[in-house]
Amino acid sequence: MDLLSSKVIKTTRGLELYIDSVENITIKGIHIPTTSKPYYGVKFEIDYFLLEEHKYYDLQQNYFCLVMSENFQSIKLEEPEMQSLFGVKNEEEFKATKHLLSDWLIKTNAYREAILQSLNEHKEHGTKEGNEDTKKTITFLKELLELKTIDIEQAPI
């Protein structure tokens, strides 16, 4: 756990403290292109501490999705229906959360480790020759490792 590279966002509910720890970022699902949904997608669970005034801290778990076109040329962020990382936030807090993703999250060790862990799992389970879905998933995960700050900053939500 690296407290020196943690990030805090002030919200109306309290302070949200994001820590670069492998346990705090988990990949909850990966989507590869199909005929009905022609895009790549990954759903992340982000754990953070909510420090409320006059209360103890509380561990929160919220989600967001990164979606990429089939050719990896465009990216967007999506909110899940439940427990969105962007949910119940005003415009300023919404922007701060997006900045958190672009300038901090994709640079953390925890983000890289979550992707590398998923990458290794797919490589282990997809060793069969000709498994096209596994190959696509591995290619997508490698693309996620190459994301830059500007990619997230310019991504619509």
PDB file of N, CA and C in Angstrom, residues 3-45:
ATOM      1  N   LEU A   3       0.666   4.989   0.602  1.00  0.00           N
ATOM      2  CA  LEU A   3      -0.131   6.133   1.051  1.00  0.00           C
ATOM      3  C   LEU A   3       0.346   7.443   0.444  1.00  0.00           C
ATOM      4  N   LEU A   4       1.616   7.498   0.064  1.00  0.00           N
ATOM      5  CA  LEU A   4       2.131   8.728  -0.522  1.00  0.00           C
ATOM      6  C   LEU A   4       1.520   9.021  -1.887  1.00  0.00           C
ATOM      7  N   SER A   5       1.069   7.988  -2.561  1.00  0.00           N
ATOM      8  CA  SER A   5       0.449   8.215  -3.870  1.00  0.00           C
ATOM      9  C   SER A   5      -1.067   8.063  -3.796  1.00  0.00           C
ATOM     10  N   SER A   6      -1.626   8.283  -2.623  1.00  0.00           N
ATOM     11  CA  SER A   6      -3.087   8.235  -2.499  1.00  0.00           C
ATOM     12  C   SER A   6      -3.676   9.537  -3.037  1.00  0.00           C
ATOM     13  N   LYS A   7      -4.975   9.534  -3.231  1.00  0.00           N
ATOM     14  CA  LYS A   7      -5.667  10.693  -3.802  1.00  0.00           C
ATOM     15  C   LYS A   7      -6.918  10.943  -2.975  1.00  0.00           C
ATOM     16  N   VAL A   8      -7.224  12.216  -2.733  1.00  0.00           N
ATOM     17  CA  VAL A   8      -8.402  12.591  -1.958  1.00  0.00           C
ATOM     18  C   VAL A   8      -9.267  13.515  -2.798  1.00  0.00           C
ATOM     19  N   ILE A   9     -10.561  13.239  -2.797  1.00  0.00           N
ATOM     20  CA  ILE A   9     -11.534  14.110  -3.454  1.00  0.00           C
ATOM     21  C   ILE A   9     -12.504  14.593  -2.381  1.00  0.00           C
ATOM     22  N   LYS A  10     -12.703  15.884  -2.319  1.00  0.00           N
ATOM     23  CA  LYS A  10     -13.658  16.445  -1.370  1.00  0.00           C
ATOM     24  C   LYS A  10     -15.040  16.464  -2.027  1.00  0.00           C
ATOM     25  N   THR A  11     -16.011  15.855  -1.353  1.00  0.00           N
ATOM     26  CA  THR A  11     -17.388  15.827  -1.855  1.00  0.00           C
ATOM     27  C   THR A  11     -18.321  16.343  -0.769  1.00  0.00           C
ATOM     28  N   THR A  12     -19.571  16.515  -1.120  1.00  0.00           N
ATOM     29  CA  THR A  12     -20.547  16.981  -0.125  1.00  0.00           C
ATOM     30  C   THR A  12     -20.788  15.921   0.951  1.00  0.00           C
ATOM     31  N   ARG A  13     -20.520  14.676   0.648  1.00  0.00           N
ATOM     32  CA  ARG A  13     -20.697  13.591   1.629  1.00  0.00           C
ATOM     33  C   ARG A  13     -19.508  13.456   2.565  1.00  0.00           C
ATOM     34  N   GLY A  14     -18.343  13.958   2.165  1.00  0.00           N
ATOM     35  CA  GLY A  14     -17.126  13.844   2.959  1.00  0.00           C
ATOM     36  C   GLY A  14     -15.922  13.737   2.043  1.00  0.00           C
ATOM     37  N   LEU A  15     -14.821  13.279   2.589  1.00  0.00           N
ATOM     38  CA  LEU A  15     -13.607  13.102   1.806  1.00  0.00           C
ATOM     39  C   LEU A  15     -13.526  11.662   1.308  1.00  0.00           C
ATOM     40  N   GLU A  16     -13.278  11.510   0.020  1.00  0.00           N
ATOM     41  CA  GLU A  16     -13.077  10.189  -0.563  1.00  0.00           C
ATOM     42  C   GLU A  16     -11.573   9.978  -0.681  1.00  0.00           C
ATOM     43  N   LEU A  17     -11.071   8.940  -0.018  1.00  0.00           N
ATOM     44  CA  LEU A  17      -9.645   8.638   0.004  1.00  0.00           C
ATOM     45  C   LEU A  17      -9.384   7.381  -0.825  1.00  0.00           C
ATOM     46  N   TYR A  18      -8.648   7.558  -1.912  1.00  0.00           N
ATOM     47  CA  TYR A  18      -8.307   6.474  -2.825  1.00  0.00           C
ATOM     48  C   TYR A  18      -6.849   6.105  -2.602  1.00  0.00           C
ATOM     49  N   ILE A  19      -6.599   4.820  -2.336  1.00  0.00           N
ATOM     50  CA  ILE A  19      -5.255   4.354  -2.016  1.00  0.00           C
ATOM     51  C   ILE A  19      -4.780   3.380  -3.097  1.00  0.00           C
ATOM     52  N   ASP A  20      -3.533   3.556  -3.504  1.00  0.00           N
ATOM     53  CA  ASP A  20      -2.922   2.686  -4.510  1.00  0.00           C
ATOM     54  C   ASP A  20      -2.567   1.361  -3.844  1.00  0.00           C
ATOM     55  N   SER A  21      -3.561   0.482  -3.775  1.00  0.00           N
ATOM     56  CA  SER A  21      -3.383  -0.833  -3.173  1.00  0.00           C
ATOM     57  C   SER A  21      -4.063  -1.871  -4.052  1.00  0.00           C
ATOM     58  N   VAL A  22      -3.404  -2.987  -4.261  1.00  0.00           N
ATOM     59  CA  VAL A  22      -3.910  -4.026  -5.155  1.00  0.00           C
ATOM     60  C   VAL A  22      -5.314  -4.480  -4.753  1.00  0.00           C
ATOM     61  N   GLU A  23      -5.605  -4.487  -3.468  1.00  0.00           N
ATOM     62  CA  GLU A  23      -6.917  -4.922  -2.999  1.00  0.00           C
ATOM     63  C   GLU A  23      -8.031  -3.935  -3.355  1.00  0.00           C
ATOM     64  N   ASN A  24      -7.687  -2.723  -3.727  1.00  0.00           N
ATOM     65  CA  ASN A  24      -8.683  -1.671  -3.946  1.00  0.00           C
ATOM     66  C   ASN A  24      -9.173  -1.558  -5.384  1.00  0.00           C
ATOM     67  N   ILE A  25      -8.577  -2.287  -6.300  1.00  0.00           N
ATOM     68  CA  ILE A  25      -8.999  -2.221  -7.700  1.00  0.00           C
ATOM     69  C   ILE A  25      -9.156  -3.647  -8.219  1.00  0.00           C
ATOM     70  N   THR A  26     -10.356  -3.952  -8.696  1.00  0.00           N
ATOM     71  CA  THR A  26     -10.655  -5.291  -9.168  1.00  0.00           C
ATOM     72  C   THR A  26     -11.393  -5.213 -10.500  1.00  0.00           C
ATOM     73  N   ILE A  27     -11.032  -6.075 -11.413  1.00  0.00           N
ATOM     74  CA  ILE A  27     -11.774  -6.195 -12.671  1.00  0.00           C
ATOM     75  C   ILE A  27     -12.950  -7.126 -12.408  1.00  0.00           C
ATOM     76  N   LYS A  28     -14.153  -6.630 -12.644  1.00  0.00           N
ATOM     77  CA  LYS A  28     -15.363  -7.400 -12.370  1.00  0.00           C
ATOM     78  C   LYS A  28     -15.988  -7.997 -13.613  1.00  0.00           C
ATOM     79  N   GLY A  29     -15.544  -7.607 -14.780  1.00  0.00           N
ATOM     80  CA  GLY A  29     -16.092  -8.174 -16.002  1.00  0.00           C
ATOM     81  C   GLY A  29     -15.399  -7.610 -17.222  1.00  0.00           C
ATOM     82  N   ILE A  30     -15.311  -8.438 -18.252  1.00  0.00           N
ATOM     83  CA  ILE A  30     -14.721  -8.019 -19.527  1.00  0.00           C
ATOM     84  C   ILE A  30     -15.678  -8.410 -20.639  1.00  0.00           C
ATOM     85  N   HIS A  31     -15.877  -7.483 -21.552  1.00  0.00           N
ATOM     86  CA  HIS A  31     -16.740  -7.741 -22.708  1.00  0.00           C
ATOM     87  C   HIS A  31     -15.888  -7.622 -23.967  1.00  0.00           C
ATOM     88  N   ILE A  32     -16.033  -8.590 -24.846  1.00  0.00           N
ATOM     89  CA  ILE A  32     -15.378  -8.507 -26.157  1.00  0.00           C
ATOM     90  C   ILE A  32     -16.460  -8.297 -27.210  1.00  0.00           C
ATOM     91  N   PRO A  33     -16.101  -7.757 -28.359  1.00  0.00           N
ATOM     92  CA  PRO A  33     -17.110  -7.429 -29.374  1.00  0.00           C
ATOM     93  C   PRO A  33     -17.952  -8.628 -29.811  1.00  0.00           C
ATOM     94  N   THR A  34     -19.242  -8.350 -29.977  1.00  0.00           N
ATOM     95  CA  THR A  34     -20.181  -9.310 -30.554  1.00  0.00           C
ATOM     96  C   THR A  34     -20.943  -8.571 -31.649  1.00  0.00           C
ATOM     97  N   THR A  35     -21.771  -9.267 -32.383  1.00  0.00           N
ATOM     98  CA  THR A  35     -22.530  -8.600 -33.441  1.00  0.00           C
ATOM     99  C   THR A  35     -23.530  -7.602 -32.864  1.00  0.00           C
ATOM    100  N   SER A  36     -24.090  -7.891 -31.702  1.00  0.00           N
ATOM    101  CA  SER A  36     -25.069  -6.966 -31.116  1.00  0.00           C
ATOM    102  C   SER A  36     -24.411  -5.851 -30.304  1.00  0.00           C
ATOM    103  N   LYS A  37     -23.204  -6.093 -29.792  1.00  0.00           N
ATOM    104  CA  LYS A  37     -22.468  -5.089 -29.020  1.00  0.00           C
ATOM    105  C   LYS A  37     -21.027  -5.045 -29.512  1.00  0.00           C
ATOM    106  N   PRO A  38     -20.778  -4.284 -30.584  1.00  0.00           N
ATOM    107  CA  PRO A  38     -19.458  -4.306 -31.232  1.00  0.00           C
ATOM    108  C   PRO A  38     -18.417  -3.395 -30.561  1.00  0.00           C
ATOM    109  N   TYR A  39     -18.081  -3.688 -29.325  1.00  0.00           N
ATOM    110  CA  TYR A  39     -17.085  -2.899 -28.600  1.00  0.00           C
ATOM    111  C   TYR A  39     -16.445  -3.766 -27.517  1.00  0.00           C
ATOM    112  N   TYR A  40     -15.315  -3.290 -27.019  1.00  0.00           N
ATOM    113  CA  TYR A  40     -14.652  -3.904 -25.885  1.00  0.00           C
ATOM    114  C   TYR A  40     -15.073  -3.140 -24.642  1.00  0.00           C
ATOM    115  N   GLY A  41     -15.110  -3.814 -23.509  1.00  0.00           N
ATOM    116  CA  GLY A  41     -15.443  -3.138 -22.273  1.00  0.00           C
ATOM    117  C   GLY A  41     -14.879  -3.866 -21.067  1.00  0.00           C
ATOM    118  N   VAL A  42     -14.584  -3.107 -20.035  1.00  0.00           N
ATOM    119  CA  VAL A  42     -14.118  -3.686 -18.776  1.00  0.00           C
ATOM    120  C   VAL A  42     -14.779  -2.922 -17.634  1.00  0.00           C
ATOM    121  N   LYS A  43     -15.252  -3.658 -16.649  1.00  0.00           N
ATOM    122  CA  LYS A  43     -15.895  -3.064 -15.476  1.00  0.00           C
ATOM    123  C   LYS A  43     -14.932  -3.190 -14.299  1.00  0.00           C
ATOM    124  N   PHE A  44     -14.623  -2.034 -13.696  1.00  0.00           N
ATOM    125  CA  PHE A  44     -13.726  -1.981 -12.551  1.00  0.00           C
ATOM    126  C   PHE A  44     -14.515  -1.732 -11.273  1.00  0.00           C
ATOM    127  N   GLU A  45     -14.123  -2.420 -10.225  1.00  0.00           N
ATOM    128  CA  GLU A  45     -14.603  -2.103  -8.875  1.00  0.00           C
ATOM    129  C   GLU A  45     -13.495  -1.314  -8.193  1.00  0.00           C
TER     130      GLU A  45
END
